[in-house]
Amino acid sequence: MIKVENVSKYFGEKKVLDNINAEFEEGKCNLIIGKSGSGKTVLMKCLVSLYTPDEGYIHFDDRILRHLNKKEKVNLRKDIGMLFQGGALFDSMNIEENVMFPIRMFQRDEIKKMKSRVEFCLERVNLKGINKYYPSELSGGMQKRVAIARAIATQPKYLFCDEPNSGLDPQTSIVIDQLIKEITHEYNITTIVNTHDMNSVMEIGENINYIHQGKLWWKGNSENVLNTDNKELNDFIFCSALTKKLKQNNI
Amino acid sequence: MKKIKYFFEDFGGYLLLMKEVFRWPQNMHIFKRKLLFEIQTLGIDSILIVFLVSVFVGAAVVIQLLINLENPIYPDWIYGYASRKTMMLEFSPTIISLILAGKCASKIASELGTQKITEQIDALEVMGVNTASYLILPKIIACMITFPLLIVMSIFISIVGGGIGALSVGTLSMSAYIDGLRLEYTNMDLIFAIVKVFVYSIIISSVASYRGYTLKGGSVEVGIQSTKAVVQSCIIIMIFDLIITNLFM
């Protein structure tokens, strides 16, 4: 479980995160949703310690991020897998090397063992026979799946996904969402997904945190998100003509 | 006033980055592989440009000397002697380093900058990799190994080029040119050239790495920082040329 306690972050004078308190549960898909510029990416970067919060604490089970020294932080990061918005695959490496990289960097396994782990991870994301391809030779959806394979290669306890569906068509988005959900349940990972895609919210939203203007505005799940009377959240969810019509007709 | 503030901010940032860079690699096997890759791309891939520039400038220098010092009071060995001194002390170490700055600094800065904007560096960071050391240290060491070798090669090639230049003019015999090359030769000139290039290699690789690694923004910024990397490397090389020459001579 990851617990966020009174976290605030400033960029100069501007307060981009304002006293956030949230809990992200183990074995569940925890969503952070909100408009562009609401502060959800900043919160995620604070969680993976790419940014340091100016106030507050982040707990990774019994470890408090602020209290960890450099070595302990490196050890914590070995328990983290992250899927970046653009995939962030290393373009100088082929797919096999990309997925093998975190294993090779930190685990002193035999090459045969590492290769079999790579095979397993690629199979798990339904990609086979692309080991020698380079990221530029793959479609956006395939790159995202390879990025998921890389993220789970070291069997992380925490999985972070920053807008996993951005730039993907709706069908591929559903595939990625399902994959994230399956992996989370299968390996009992604490997964945090950053998104503003309402399909994802409905597909995988087991614990939803809505961020608005840097504040945690609403908490819930995919069952009660559509029936909320929170004005800002309703504006966010029912902003398109289609969703407005569905709401008006009570569908 | 603002520019002075930026200068000190930049310089402080550079020193802090270098503190992170010069750390023991987390995985020696990966480091060795990356070092060999950088030796290939930064050093071996620069052989052709160094060869071409050296041979042509070497020939041009000797032809210029023969034309401009055409006077019976000058002995024949002066042309070989002067060209050797010019090549060993200034042309090969400094001018070739400026050319390498143009080629390698822009490559390093744009490569790291692109990795930064495509979040590849963030991805490494999240994995627990010391990104500064992993990405930059092999580049610096590759430059420190290959640039002095390239410069030794450049000295040799430019002197051969000088011989070709002398032959093409036809007023200087090859034996007189070789006599001039051998006259009062000491290894100190070569050591001086190598020391200079060693310092320049650190400047080129570290300044370019700093520019790329600390890049903020998008693709336009990659171009801006690559240009800055080349310009700043060249300026610092010229300053250090003056300092090292004053120290040694």
Coordinates of C-alpha atoms in Angstrom, one line a residue:
Chain A
M1 CA 0.0 0.0 0.0
I2 CA 1.1 3.5 -0.7
K3 CA -0.1 6.3 1.5
V4 CA 0.1 10.0 0.7
E5 CA 0.0 12.3 3.8
N6 CA -0.4 16.1 3.5
V7 CA 1.7 16.3 0.4
S8 CA 2.2 19.8 -1.1
K9 CA 4.5 20.9 -4.0
Y10 CA 5.4 24.3 -5.2
F11 CA 6.9 25.4 -8.5
G12 CA 8.3 28.8 -7.5
E13 CA 5.3 30.7 -6.0
K14 CA 2.8 28.4 -7.6
K15 CA 1.3 25.7 -5.4
V16 CA 0.7 22.7 -7.8
L17 CA -0.2 20.2 -5.1
D18 CA -2.2 21.3 -2.1
N19 CA -2.2 19.1 1.0
I20 CA -3.0 15.8 -0.8
N21 CA -4.1 12.9 1.4
A22 CA -4.7 9.6 -0.4
E23 CA -4.3 5.8 0.0
F24 CA -3.5 3.5 -2.9
E25 CA -4.4 -0.1 -2.1
E26 CA -2.5 -3.3 -2.8
G27 CA -3.9 -5.5 -5.5
K28 CA -6.1 -2.8 -6.9
C29 CA -6.0 -0.4 -9.8
N30 CA -5.8 3.0 -8.1
L31 CA -6.6 5.9 -10.5
I32 CA -5.6 9.5 -10.3
I33 CA -7.8 11.4 -12.6
G34 CA -8.1 15.1 -13.5
K35 CA -7.9 17.7 -16.2
S36 CA -4.6 18.5 -17.9
G37 CA -2.6 20.8 -15.6
S38 CA -4.5 19.6 -12.5
G39 CA -1.3 18.3 -10.9
K40 CA -1.7 14.5 -11.4
T41 CA 1.6 14.0 -13.2
V42 CA 3.3 16.1 -10.5
L43 CA 1.8 13.9 -7.9
M44 CA 2.9 10.7 -9.7
K45 CA 6.5 12.1 -10.1
C46 CA 6.5 12.9 -6.3
L47 CA 5.4 9.3 -5.7
V48 CA 8.3 7.8 -7.7
S49 CA 10.6 10.5 -6.2
L50 CA 11.4 12.2 -9.5
Y51 CA 10.2 15.3 -7.6
T52 CA 10.6 15.9 -3.9
P53 CA 7.4 17.2 -2.2
D54 CA 7.9 20.4 -0.3
E55 CA 5.6 19.3 2.5
G56 CA 4.2 16.0 3.6
Y57 CA 5.1 12.3 3.6
I58 CA 4.8 9.4 1.2
H59 CA 4.7 5.9 2.8
F60 CA 5.6 2.8 0.8
D61 CA 4.2 0.2 3.2
D62 CA 6.5 0.7 6.2
R63 CA 9.0 2.9 4.4
I64 CA 8.7 6.7 4.4
L65 CA 10.2 8.2 1.3
R66 CA 11.4 11.4 3.0
H67 CA 13.4 9.4 5.6
L68 CA 15.2 7.1 3.1
N69 CA 18.9 7.7 2.3
K70 CA 20.2 7.4 -1.2
K71 CA 21.0 3.7 -1.0
E72 CA 17.6 2.9 0.5
K73 CA 15.9 5.0 -2.2
V74 CA 17.7 2.9 -4.9
N75 CA 16.5 -0.2 -3.2
L76 CA 12.9 1.1 -3.1
R77 CA 13.1 1.9 -6.7
K78 CA 14.0 -1.7 -7.5
D79 CA 10.4 -2.5 -6.3
I80 CA 8.9 0.1 -8.6
G81 CA 7.9 -0.4 -12.3
M82 CA 6.8 2.5 -14.3
L83 CA 5.0 2.9 -17.6
F84 CA 5.6 6.3 -19.1
Q85 CA 3.3 8.3 -21.3
G86 CA 5.4 7.8 -24.4
G87 CA 6.7 4.4 -23.4
A88 CA 10.2 5.7 -22.8
L89 CA 11.8 2.7 -24.4
F90 CA 15.5 3.0 -25.0
D91 CA 15.8 3.5 -28.7
S92 CA 19.4 2.3 -29.0
M93 CA 18.4 -1.1 -27.6
N94 CA 16.2 -3.8 -29.2
I95 CA 13.1 -5.1 -27.5
E96 CA 14.8 -7.9 -25.7
E97 CA 17.6 -5.6 -24.4
N98 CA 14.9 -3.1 -23.3
V99 CA 13.0 -5.6 -21.2
M100 CA 16.2 -7.3 -20.0
F101 CA 17.8 -4.0 -18.9
P102 CA 16.4 -3.6 -15.4
I103 CA 17.1 -7.3 -14.7
R104 CA 20.7 -7.1 -16.1
M105 CA 21.4 -3.9 -14.2
F106 CA 20.5 -5.2 -10.7
Q107 CA 20.3 -8.9 -10.7
R108 CA 23.3 -11.1 -11.2
D109 CA 21.4 -13.9 -13.0
E110 CA 22.7 -16.1 -15.8
I111 CA 21.9 -14.9 -19.3
K112 CA 19.7 -17.9 -19.9
K113 CA 17.6 -17.2 -16.9
M114 CA 17.3 -13.5 -17.9
K115 CA 16.2 -14.4 -21.4
S116 CA 13.6 -16.7 -20.2
R117 CA 12.2 -14.0 -17.9
V118 CA 12.1 -11.6 -20.9
E119 CA 10.2 -14.3 -22.9
F120 CA 7.8 -14.7 -20.1
C121 CA 7.2 -10.9 -19.7
L122 CA 6.7 -10.4 -23.5
E123 CA 4.3 -13.4 -23.6
R124 CA 2.4 -12.0 -20.7
V125 CA 1.7 -8.8 -22.7
N126 CA 0.9 -10.9 -25.8
L127 CA 4.0 -10.1 -27.8
K128 CA 6.0 -12.9 -29.2
G129 CA 8.8 -13.0 -31.8
I130 CA 9.6 -9.3 -31.7
N131 CA 12.8 -9.6 -29.5
K132 CA 15.1 -8.3 -32.2
Y133 CA 13.0 -5.4 -33.3
Y134 CA 13.8 -1.9 -32.3
P135 CA 11.2 0.4 -30.6
S136 CA 10.9 2.6 -33.8
E137 CA 9.7 -0.5 -35.7
L138 CA 6.7 -1.0 -33.5
S139 CA 3.3 0.6 -33.3
G140 CA 2.3 2.9 -30.4
G141 CA 0.2 0.1 -28.7
M142 CA 3.0 -2.4 -29.1
Q143 CA 5.5 0.0 -27.6
K144 CA 3.2 0.5 -24.6
R145 CA 3.0 -3.2 -24.1
V146 CA 6.7 -3.6 -24.3
A147 CA 7.0 -0.8 -21.7
I148 CA 4.6 -2.8 -19.5
A149 CA 6.7 -5.9 -20.0
R150 CA 9.8 -3.9 -19.0
A151 CA 8.0 -2.5 -16.0
I152 CA 7.1 -6.0 -14.7
A153 CA 10.4 -7.6 -15.5
T154 CA 11.8 -7.2 -12.0
Q155 CA 8.5 -8.3 -10.4
P156 CA 7.8 -4.9 -8.8
K157 CA 5.5 -4.4 -5.8
Y158 CA 4.4 -1.0 -7.1
L159 CA 3.4 -0.2 -10.7
F160 CA 2.9 3.3 -11.9
C161 CA 1.3 4.1 -15.3
D162 CA 1.4 7.7 -16.5
E163 CA -1.5 8.1 -19.0
P164 CA -1.1 4.7 -20.5
N165 CA -3.7 5.3 -23.2
S166 CA -2.5 8.6 -24.6
G167 CA -2.2 8.5 -28.3
L168 CA -3.9 5.1 -28.7
D169 CA -7.1 4.2 -30.4
P170 CA -10.1 3.1 -28.2
Q171 CA -9.7 -0.6 -28.9
T172 CA -6.0 -0.7 -28.1
S173 CA -6.7 1.4 -25.0
I174 CA -9.0 -1.3 -23.7
V175 CA -6.3 -3.9 -24.4
I176 CA -3.8 -1.9 -22.4
D177 CA -6.3 -1.3 -19.6
Q178 CA -7.2 -4.9 -19.3
L179 CA -3.6 -5.9 -19.3
I180 CA -2.8 -3.5 -16.4
K181 CA -5.8 -4.8 -14.5
E182 CA -4.9 -8.4 -15.0
I183 CA -1.3 -7.9 -14.0
T184 CA -2.3 -6.0 -10.9
H185 CA -4.6 -8.8 -9.7
E186 CA -2.3 -11.6 -10.8
Y187 CA 0.7 -10.4 -9.0
N188 CA -1.1 -8.4 -6.2
I189 CA 0.7 -5.2 -7.2
T190 CA -0.2 -1.7 -5.9
T191 CA -0.9 -0.1 -9.2
I192 CA -1.4 3.7 -9.7
V193 CA -2.7 4.9 -13.1
N194 CA -2.7 8.5 -14.1
T195 CA -5.4 9.1 -16.7
H196 CA -8.0 11.4 -18.0
D197 CA -9.6 8.8 -20.2
M198 CA -13.1 8.0 -19.0
N199 CA -13.1 4.6 -20.7
S200 CA -10.2 3.7 -18.4
V201 CA -12.0 5.1 -15.4
M202 CA -14.9 2.8 -16.1
E203 CA -12.8 -0.2 -17.1
I204 CA -10.3 -0.4 -14.2
G205 CA -11.2 2.3 -11.7
E206 CA -11.3 0.3 -8.4
N207 CA -10.1 3.3 -6.3
I208 CA -10.5 6.7 -8.0
N209 CA -8.9 9.9 -6.8
Y210 CA -10.0 13.1 -8.6
I211 CA -7.5 15.9 -8.5
H212 CA -8.7 19.5 -9.3
Q213 CA -6.5 22.5 -9.1
G214 CA -3.9 20.6 -7.1
K215 CA -6.3 19.4 -4.5
L216 CA -7.8 16.0 -3.9
W217 CA -11.4 16.8 -4.8
W218 CA -13.2 13.5 -4.7
K219 CA -12.6 9.8 -3.9
G220 CA -14.6 6.8 -5.0
N221 CA -14.8 4.0 -7.5
S222 CA -16.1 3.3 -11.0
E223 CA -19.5 2.4 -9.6
N224 CA -20.2 5.7 -7.9
V225 CA -18.2 8.0 -10.1
L226 CA -21.2 8.5 -12.5
N227 CA -23.7 9.3 -9.8
T228 CA -21.7 11.9 -7.8
D229 CA -23.1 15.3 -7.2
N230 CA -19.7 16.9 -7.2
K231 CA -20.0 19.7 -9.7
E232 CA -16.3 19.8 -10.8
L233 CA -16.2 16.0 -11.3
N234 CA -19.4 16.0 -13.2
D235 CA -18.1 18.8 -15.5
F236 CA -15.0 16.7 -16.0
I237 CA -16.8 13.4 -16.7
F238 CA -19.7 14.8 -18.8
C239 CA -17.9 17.3 -20.9
S240 CA -18.4 15.6 -24.3
A241 CA -21.6 15.9 -26.3
L242 CA -22.1 12.1 -26.1
T243 CA -21.7 11.8 -22.4
K244 CA -23.9 14.8 -21.8
K245 CA -26.6 13.2 -23.9
L246 CA -26.3 9.9 -22.1
K247 CA -26.6 11.6 -18.8
Q248 CA -29.7 13.6 -19.9
N249 CA -31.3 10.4 -21.0
N250 CA -30.3 8.6 -17.8
I251 CA -28.5 5.9 -19.8
Chain B
M1 CA 23.9 41.1 -13.7
K2 CA 21.5 38.3 -14.7
K3 CA 24.1 36.8 -17.0
I4 CA 26.6 36.6 -14.2
K5 CA 23.9 34.9 -12.0
Y6 CA 23.2 32.4 -14.8
F7 CA 26.9 31.7 -15.2
F8 CA 27.3 30.8 -11.5
E9 CA 24.1 28.8 -11.5
D10 CA 25.4 26.9 -14.6
F11 CA 28.8 26.4 -13.1
G12 CA 27.4 25.1 -9.8
G13 CA 25.0 22.8 -11.7
Y14 CA 27.9 21.5 -13.8
L15 CA 30.1 20.7 -10.7
L16 CA 27.2 19.0 -8.9
L17 CA 26.5 16.9 -12.0
M18 CA 30.2 15.9 -12.3
K19 CA 30.1 14.8 -8.6
E20 CA 27.3 12.4 -9.6
V21 CA 29.1 11.3 -12.8
F22 CA 32.4 10.3 -11.2
R23 CA 31.0 7.4 -9.1
W24 CA 31.8 3.7 -9.4
P25 CA 29.5 2.1 -12.0
Q26 CA 26.5 0.1 -10.6
N27 CA 27.2 -2.7 -13.0
M28 CA 30.7 -3.1 -14.4
H29 CA 29.6 -5.4 -17.2
I30 CA 27.1 -2.9 -18.6
F31 CA 29.6 -0.1 -18.1
K32 CA 32.3 -1.9 -20.2
R33 CA 29.8 -2.5 -23.0
K34 CA 28.7 1.1 -23.0
L35 CA 32.3 2.3 -22.9
L36 CA 33.1 0.2 -26.0
F37 CA 30.1 1.6 -27.8
E38 CA 31.1 5.2 -27.0
I39 CA 34.7 4.5 -28.1
Q40 CA 33.2 3.4 -31.4
T41 CA 30.8 6.3 -31.9
L42 CA 32.9 9.1 -30.5
G43 CA 36.4 8.0 -31.3
I44 CA 36.6 5.5 -34.2
D45 CA 33.8 7.2 -36.1
S46 CA 35.9 10.4 -36.0
I47 CA 39.0 8.9 -37.7
L48 CA 37.9 9.9 -41.2
I49 CA 37.3 13.6 -40.5
V50 CA 40.5 13.9 -38.5
F51 CA 42.4 12.1 -41.3
L52 CA 41.0 14.4 -44.0
V53 CA 41.5 17.7 -42.1
S54 CA 45.0 16.7 -41.0
V55 CA 46.3 15.7 -44.4
F56 CA 44.9 18.8 -46.2
V57 CA 45.9 21.3 -43.6
G58 CA 49.4 19.7 -43.2
A59 CA 49.9 20.0 -47.0
A60 CA 48.5 23.6 -47.0
V61 CA 50.8 24.7 -44.1
V62 CA 54.0 23.5 -45.9
I63 CA 52.9 25.1 -49.2
Q64 CA 52.2 28.4 -47.4
L65 CA 55.6 28.2 -45.7
L66 CA 57.4 27.5 -49.0
I67 CA 55.7 30.4 -50.7
N68 CA 55.9 33.0 -47.9
L69 CA 59.4 32.1 -46.7
E70 CA 61.0 31.9 -50.1
N71 CA 64.3 33.6 -49.3
P72 CA 67.9 32.3 -49.8
I73 CA 68.8 33.2 -46.2
Y74 CA 66.5 30.6 -44.8
P75 CA 68.0 27.1 -44.6
D76 CA 66.0 24.2 -46.2
W77 CA 65.4 22.5 -42.9
I78 CA 63.3 25.4 -41.6
Y79 CA 60.2 24.3 -43.5
G80 CA 60.1 20.8 -41.9
Y81 CA 61.0 22.2 -38.6
A82 CA 58.4 24.9 -38.6
S83 CA 55.7 22.6 -39.9
R84 CA 56.5 20.0 -37.2
K85 CA 56.3 22.6 -34.4
T86 CA 53.0 24.1 -35.8
M87 CA 51.4 20.7 -36.2
M88 CA 52.5 19.3 -32.8
L89 CA 52.0 22.3 -30.7
E90 CA 48.9 24.0 -32.0
F91 CA 47.2 22.5 -35.1
S92 CA 46.7 18.9 -34.1
P93 CA 45.9 19.4 -30.4
T94 CA 43.8 22.6 -30.6
I95 CA 42.4 22.9 -34.1
I96 CA 41.5 19.2 -34.3
S97 CA 40.0 19.4 -30.9
L98 CA 37.8 22.2 -32.1
I99 CA 36.7 20.0 -34.9
L100 CA 36.0 17.1 -32.5
A101 CA 34.1 19.6 -30.4
G102 CA 31.9 20.4 -33.4
K103 CA 31.3 16.7 -34.1
C104 CA 31.2 15.0 -30.7
A105 CA 29.8 17.8 -28.5
S106 CA 26.7 18.2 -30.7
K107 CA 26.2 14.5 -30.8
I108 CA 26.5 14.0 -27.0
A109 CA 24.2 17.0 -26.2
S110 CA 21.5 16.1 -28.7
E111 CA 21.6 12.4 -27.7
L112 CA 21.2 13.1 -24.0
G113 CA 18.7 15.9 -24.7
T114 CA 16.5 13.6 -26.8
Q115 CA 16.7 11.0 -24.1
K116 CA 15.6 13.6 -21.6
I117 CA 12.6 14.9 -23.5
T118 CA 11.4 11.4 -24.4
E119 CA 11.5 10.5 -20.6
Q120 CA 14.2 7.8 -21.1
I121 CA 16.3 9.4 -18.4
D122 CA 13.3 9.5 -16.1
A123 CA 12.7 5.8 -16.8
L124 CA 16.3 4.9 -15.9
E125 CA 16.0 7.1 -12.7
V126 CA 12.8 5.3 -11.6
M127 CA 14.6 1.9 -12.1
G128 CA 17.2 3.1 -9.6
V129 CA 20.0 3.7 -12.0
N130 CA 22.5 6.5 -11.3
T131 CA 21.7 8.1 -14.7
A132 CA 24.5 10.7 -14.6
S133 CA 27.1 8.0 -14.1
Y134 CA 25.5 5.4 -16.4
L135 CA 25.0 7.8 -19.3
I136 CA 27.8 10.3 -19.0
L137 CA 30.8 8.5 -17.5
P138 CA 31.4 6.2 -20.5
K139 CA 31.3 9.2 -22.8
I140 CA 33.9 11.1 -20.8
I141 CA 36.2 8.1 -20.5
A142 CA 35.8 7.2 -24.2
C143 CA 36.8 10.8 -25.1
M144 CA 39.7 10.7 -22.7
I145 CA 41.0 7.5 -24.3
T146 CA 40.3 8.1 -28.0
F147 CA 41.0 11.9 -28.4
P148 CA 44.7 11.7 -27.5
L149 CA 45.1 8.7 -29.9
L150 CA 43.3 10.7 -32.6
I151 CA 45.6 13.6 -32.1
V152 CA 48.8 11.5 -32.3
M153 CA 47.4 10.1 -35.5
S154 CA 46.6 13.6 -36.7
I155 CA 50.2 14.8 -36.0
F156 CA 51.6 11.9 -38.1
I157 CA 49.1 12.4 -40.9
S158 CA 49.6 16.2 -41.1
I159 CA 53.4 15.8 -41.3
V160 CA 52.9 13.3 -44.1
G161 CA 50.5 15.7 -45.7
G162 CA 53.2 18.4 -45.3
G163 CA 55.6 16.1 -47.2
I164 CA 53.0 15.7 -50.0
G165 CA 52.7 19.5 -50.1
A166 CA 56.4 19.9 -50.3
L167 CA 56.6 17.4 -53.2
S168 CA 53.7 19.2 -55.0
V169 CA 55.5 22.6 -55.0
G170 CA 58.8 20.9 -56.0
T171 CA 61.2 23.5 -54.5
L172 CA 62.1 21.5 -51.4
S173 CA 63.7 18.1 -51.4
M174 CA 62.1 15.3 -49.2
S175 CA 65.4 14.8 -47.4
A176 CA 65.6 18.5 -46.4
Y177 CA 62.0 18.3 -45.2
I178 CA 62.7 15.2 -43.1
D179 CA 65.9 16.7 -41.7
G180 CA 63.8 19.7 -40.6
L181 CA 61.3 17.3 -39.0
R182 CA 64.0 15.6 -37.0
L183 CA 65.9 18.7 -36.0
E184 CA 65.9 19.2 -32.2
Y185 CA 63.1 16.8 -31.7
T186 CA 62.1 16.2 -28.1
N187 CA 59.3 14.1 -26.7
M188 CA 58.2 17.1 -24.6
D189 CA 56.3 18.5 -27.7
L190 CA 54.3 15.2 -28.0
I191 CA 53.7 15.1 -24.2
F192 CA 52.5 18.7 -24.3
A193 CA 50.1 17.9 -27.2
I194 CA 48.7 14.9 -25.3
V195 CA 48.2 16.8 -22.1
K196 CA 46.4 19.5 -23.9
V197 CA 44.1 17.0 -25.7
F198 CA 43.4 15.1 -22.5
V199 CA 42.1 18.3 -20.9
Y200 CA 40.1 19.2 -24.0
S201 CA 38.5 15.8 -24.1
I202 CA 37.2 16.3 -20.6
I203 CA 35.9 19.7 -21.5
I204 CA 34.2 18.6 -24.7
S205 CA 32.5 15.6 -23.2
S206 CA 31.5 17.1 -19.8
V207 CA 30.2 20.4 -21.1
A208 CA 28.2 18.7 -23.8
S209 CA 26.8 16.2 -21.4
Y210 CA 25.8 18.9 -19.0
R211 CA 24.0 20.8 -21.8
G212 CA 22.1 17.7 -22.9
Y213 CA 21.4 16.2 -19.4
T214 CA 20.0 19.4 -17.9
L215 CA 17.9 20.2 -21.0
K216 CA 14.3 21.4 -20.3
G217 CA 11.7 21.7 -23.0
G218 CA 11.2 20.2 -26.4
S219 CA 12.9 19.6 -29.7
V220 CA 13.7 23.3 -30.3
E221 CA 15.6 23.2 -27.0
V222 CA 17.6 20.2 -28.2
G223 CA 19.0 22.3 -31.1
I224 CA 19.7 25.3 -28.9
Q225 CA 21.5 23.2 -26.3
S226 CA 23.6 21.3 -29.0
T227 CA 24.7 24.7 -30.4
K228 CA 25.5 25.9 -26.9
A229 CA 27.5 22.8 -26.2
V230 CA 29.7 23.3 -29.3
V231 CA 30.1 27.1 -28.8
Q232 CA 30.9 26.8 -25.1
S233 CA 33.3 23.8 -25.6
C234 CA 35.2 25.8 -28.2
I235 CA 35.4 28.9 -26.0
I236 CA 36.6 26.9 -23.0
I237 CA 39.2 25.1 -25.2
M238 CA 40.6 28.4 -26.4
I239 CA 40.9 29.7 -22.8
F240 CA 42.6 26.5 -21.7
D241 CA 44.9 26.6 -24.7
L242 CA 46.2 29.9 -23.4
I243 CA 46.5 28.7 -19.8
I244 CA 48.2 25.4 -20.7
T245 CA 50.6 27.0 -23.2
N246 CA 51.6 29.6 -20.5
L247 CA 52.1 26.9 -17.9
F248 CA 54.3 24.6 -20.1
M249 CA 56.3 27.1 -22.1

